[in-house]
Short mmCIF file of C-alpha atoms in Angstrom, two decimals:
data_model
loop_
_atom_site.label_atom_id
_atom_site.label_comp_id
_atom_site.label_asym_id
_atom_site.label_seq_id
_atom_site.Cartn_x
_atom_site.Cartn_y
_atom_site.Cartn_z
CA UNK A 178 -15.31 -4.14 -5.92
CA UNK A 179 -14.92 -2.87 -2.37
CA UNK A 180 -17.16 -0.64 -0.32
CA UNK A 181 -14.18 1.44 0.82
CA UNK A 182 -12.30 4.35 -0.67
CA UNK A 183 -12.46 4.82 -4.46
CA UNK A 184 -9.49 6.69 -5.95
CA UNK A 185 -9.31 7.77 -9.59
CA UNK A 186 -5.85 8.75 -10.86
CA UNK A 187 -5.46 10.95 -13.93
CA UNK A 188 -2.08 10.82 -15.67
CA UNK A 189 -0.65 11.64 -19.08
CA UNK A 190 1.13 8.42 -19.99
CA UNK A 191 2.67 10.03 -23.07
CA UNK A 192 6.11 8.76 -22.03
CA UNK A 193 7.48 6.10 -19.74
CA UNK A 194 9.67 8.21 -17.47
CA UNK A 195 9.95 9.16 -13.79
CA UNK A 196 6.47 10.59 -13.28
CA UNK A 197 4.82 7.64 -15.01
CA UNK A 198 6.89 5.10 -13.09
CA UNK A 199 6.00 6.83 -9.82
CA UNK A 200 2.32 6.94 -10.75
CA UNK A 201 2.39 3.25 -11.69
CA UNK A 202 4.02 2.35 -8.37
CA UNK A 203 1.54 4.42 -6.36
CA UNK A 204 -1.52 3.14 -8.23
CA UNK A 205 -0.53 -0.53 -8.05
CA UNK A 206 0.35 -0.24 -4.33
CA UNK A 207 -2.98 1.44 -3.57
CA UNK A 208 -4.79 -1.28 -5.50
CA UNK A 209 -3.36 -3.89 -3.10
CA UNK A 210 -4.71 -2.09 -0.03
CA UNK A 211 -7.82 -3.56 1.56
CA UNK A 212 -11.00 -1.51 1.19
CA UNK A 213 -9.52 0.57 -1.64
CA UNK A 214 -10.71 0.63 -5.24
CA UNK A 215 -8.37 2.25 -7.74
CA UNK A 216 -8.83 3.18 -11.39
CA UNK A 217 -6.91 5.38 -13.77
CA UNK A 218 -7.55 7.70 -16.65
CA UNK A 219 -4.51 7.80 -18.92
CA UNK A 220 -4.48 10.56 -21.53
CA UNK A 221 -2.38 8.61 -24.03
CA UNK A 222 -2.19 4.97 -25.05
CA UNK A 223 1.20 3.50 -24.23
CA UNK A 224 3.37 1.87 -21.60
CA UNK A 225 1.63 3.29 -18.52
CA UNK A 226 -1.81 2.21 -19.68
CA UNK A 227 -0.49 -1.21 -20.71
CA UNK A 228 1.31 -1.81 -17.40
CA UNK A 229 -1.71 -0.73 -15.36
CA UNK A 230 -4.01 -3.01 -17.37
CA UNK A 231 -1.56 -5.89 -16.90
CA UNK A 232 -1.68 -5.25 -13.13
CA UNK A 233 -5.47 -5.61 -13.18
CA UNK A 234 -6.23 -1.90 -12.75
CA UNK A 235 -9.31 -0.45 -14.44
CA UNK A 236 -7.94 1.98 -17.04
CA UNK A 237 -9.82 4.47 -19.18
CA UNK A 238 -7.56 5.52 -22.07
CA UNK A 239 -8.30 8.87 -23.65
CA UNK A 240 -6.33 10.20 -26.57
CA UNK A 241 -5.10 13.76 -26.15
CA UNK A 242 -3.58 13.64 -29.63
CA UNK A 243 -7.04 13.29 -31.17
CA UNK A 244 -9.14 15.30 -28.68
CA UNK A 245 -9.29 18.94 -27.68
CA UNK A 246 -8.97 19.91 -24.03
CA UNK A 247 -12.73 20.52 -23.93
CA UNK A 248 -13.40 17.04 -25.34
CA UNK A 249 -11.00 15.51 -22.79
CA UNK A 250 -12.75 17.39 -19.97
CA UNK A 251 -16.17 16.13 -21.12
CA UNK A 252 -14.80 12.57 -21.29
CA UNK A 253 -13.32 12.94 -17.80
CA UNK A 254 -16.66 14.12 -16.43
CA UNK A 255 -18.22 11.01 -17.98
CA UNK A 256 -15.68 8.73 -16.30
CA UNK A 257 -16.24 10.46 -12.96
CA UNK A 258 -20.00 10.08 -13.34
CA UNK A 259 -19.67 6.41 -14.25
CA UNK A 260 -16.97 5.41 -11.77
CA UNK A 261 -17.97 7.74 -8.87
CA UNK A 262 -14.62 8.16 -7.09
CA UNK A 263 -14.25 9.47 -3.54
CA UNK A 264 -10.96 11.17 -4.49
CA UNK A 265 -9.42 12.30 -7.77
CA UNK A 266 -5.61 12.26 -7.83
CA UNK A 267 -3.94 14.12 -10.70
CA UNK A 268 -0.41 14.02 -12.09
CA UNK A 269 1.00 16.87 -14.25
CA UNK A 270 -0.31 20.21 -15.43
CA UNK A 271 -3.03 19.42 -18.00
CA UNK A 272 -4.32 16.58 -15.85
CA UNK A 273 -4.37 18.87 -12.78
CA UNK A 274 -6.48 21.46 -14.57
CA UNK A 275 -8.91 19.16 -16.36
CA UNK A 276 -9.16 16.71 -13.46
CA UNK A 277 -9.77 19.28 -10.71
CA UNK A 278 -12.36 21.15 -12.79
CA UNK A 279 -14.16 17.91 -13.68
CA UNK A 280 -14.07 16.76 -10.04
CA UNK A 281 -15.47 20.05 -8.77
CA UNK A 282 -18.28 20.12 -11.31
CA UNK A 283 -19.10 16.41 -10.92
CA UNK A 284 -20.33 16.54 -7.35
CA UNK A 285 -17.46 18.44 -5.70
CA UNK A 286 -15.26 15.34 -5.48
CA UNK A 287 -12.10 16.04 -3.42
CA UNK A 288 -9.01 16.35 -5.59
CA UNK A 289 -5.28 16.13 -4.85
CA UNK A 290 -2.21 16.35 -7.06
CA UNK A 291 1.30 14.97 -7.08
CA UNK A 292 4.00 17.28 -8.38
CA UNK A 293 6.74 15.12 -9.87
CA UNK A 294 9.25 17.84 -10.72
CA UNK A 295 9.90 21.54 -11.09
CA UNK A 296 8.68 23.79 -13.86
CA UNK A 297 9.46 22.03 -17.15
CA UNK A 298 8.92 24.93 -19.54
CA UNK A 299 11.46 27.54 -20.49
CA UNK A 300 10.56 31.16 -21.13
CA UNK A 301 8.75 31.57 -24.42
CA UNK A 302 7.75 34.82 -26.10
CA UNK A 303 4.83 35.85 -28.29
CA UNK A 304 1.53 33.97 -28.41
CA UNK A 305 3.17 30.76 -27.14
CA UNK A 306 4.56 32.62 -24.14
CA UNK A 307 1.19 34.16 -23.28
CA UNK A 308 -0.51 30.77 -23.66
CA UNK A 309 2.17 29.08 -21.50
CA UNK A 310 1.81 31.71 -18.72
CA UNK A 311 -1.99 31.44 -18.83
CA UNK A 312 -1.84 27.65 -18.45
CA UNK A 313 0.69 27.92 -15.61
CA UNK A 314 -1.51 30.44 -13.77
CA UNK A 315 -4.62 28.30 -14.32
CA UNK A 316 -2.76 25.25 -12.97
CA UNK A 317 -1.68 27.18 -9.87
CA UNK A 318 -5.20 28.53 -9.37
CA UNK A 319 -6.62 24.99 -9.55
CA UNK A 320 -4.03 23.83 -7.01
CA UNK A 321 -4.89 26.65 -4.60
CA UNK A 322 -8.67 26.70 -4.95
CA UNK A 323 -9.93 23.37 -6.29
CA UNK A 324 -7.51 20.81 -4.88
CA UNK A 325 -7.28 19.89 -1.23
CA UNK A 326 -3.63 18.86 -1.16
CA UNK A 327 -0.44 19.06 -3.18
CA UNK A 328 2.05 16.23 -2.78
CA UNK A 329 5.69 16.80 -3.71
CA UNK A 330 7.90 13.82 -4.50
CA UNK A 331 10.94 15.31 -2.70
CA UNK A 332 11.48 17.61 0.30
CA UNK A 333 13.33 20.07 -1.91
CA UNK A 334 10.42 20.27 -4.33
CA UNK A 335 8.03 20.66 -1.39
CA UNK A 336 10.06 23.61 -0.08
CA UNK A 337 10.11 25.17 -3.55
CA UNK A 338 6.33 24.75 -3.91
CA UNK A 339 5.59 26.21 -0.48
CA UNK A 340 7.08 29.51 -1.65
#
């Protein structure tokens, strides 16, 4: 354990795709930096959690398939209280919302996010559409008011987000 910067990443890990590969690369590179402690909360058991554990990273695996969002948020607050990060770094929408809210209410821990791609959801009508729009607005609100920085993985995405 170092006495330097402590960074807690929160990622889905439901797939092994671009966002997960980027998160794995970032987390393992940060872990090799002097005076940096890195841990991860992964919302699903699977390849990302396995690869991080194999790299010697502290990983807390939650299971979003068996937990409600409220239960996940309570578990995240527990991890933050136990691990005491200096920065929370989130990846993807649900993780942005739950992670930034948990960070704010667990001692106002600074929070940043990485945006790995553009909007993934198509237009949906009815209850699902209302729910989708509510979640999107909540995610944007968290990004504007609770998180200190938004990191885009490409210049084009950065330009799109700045609008």
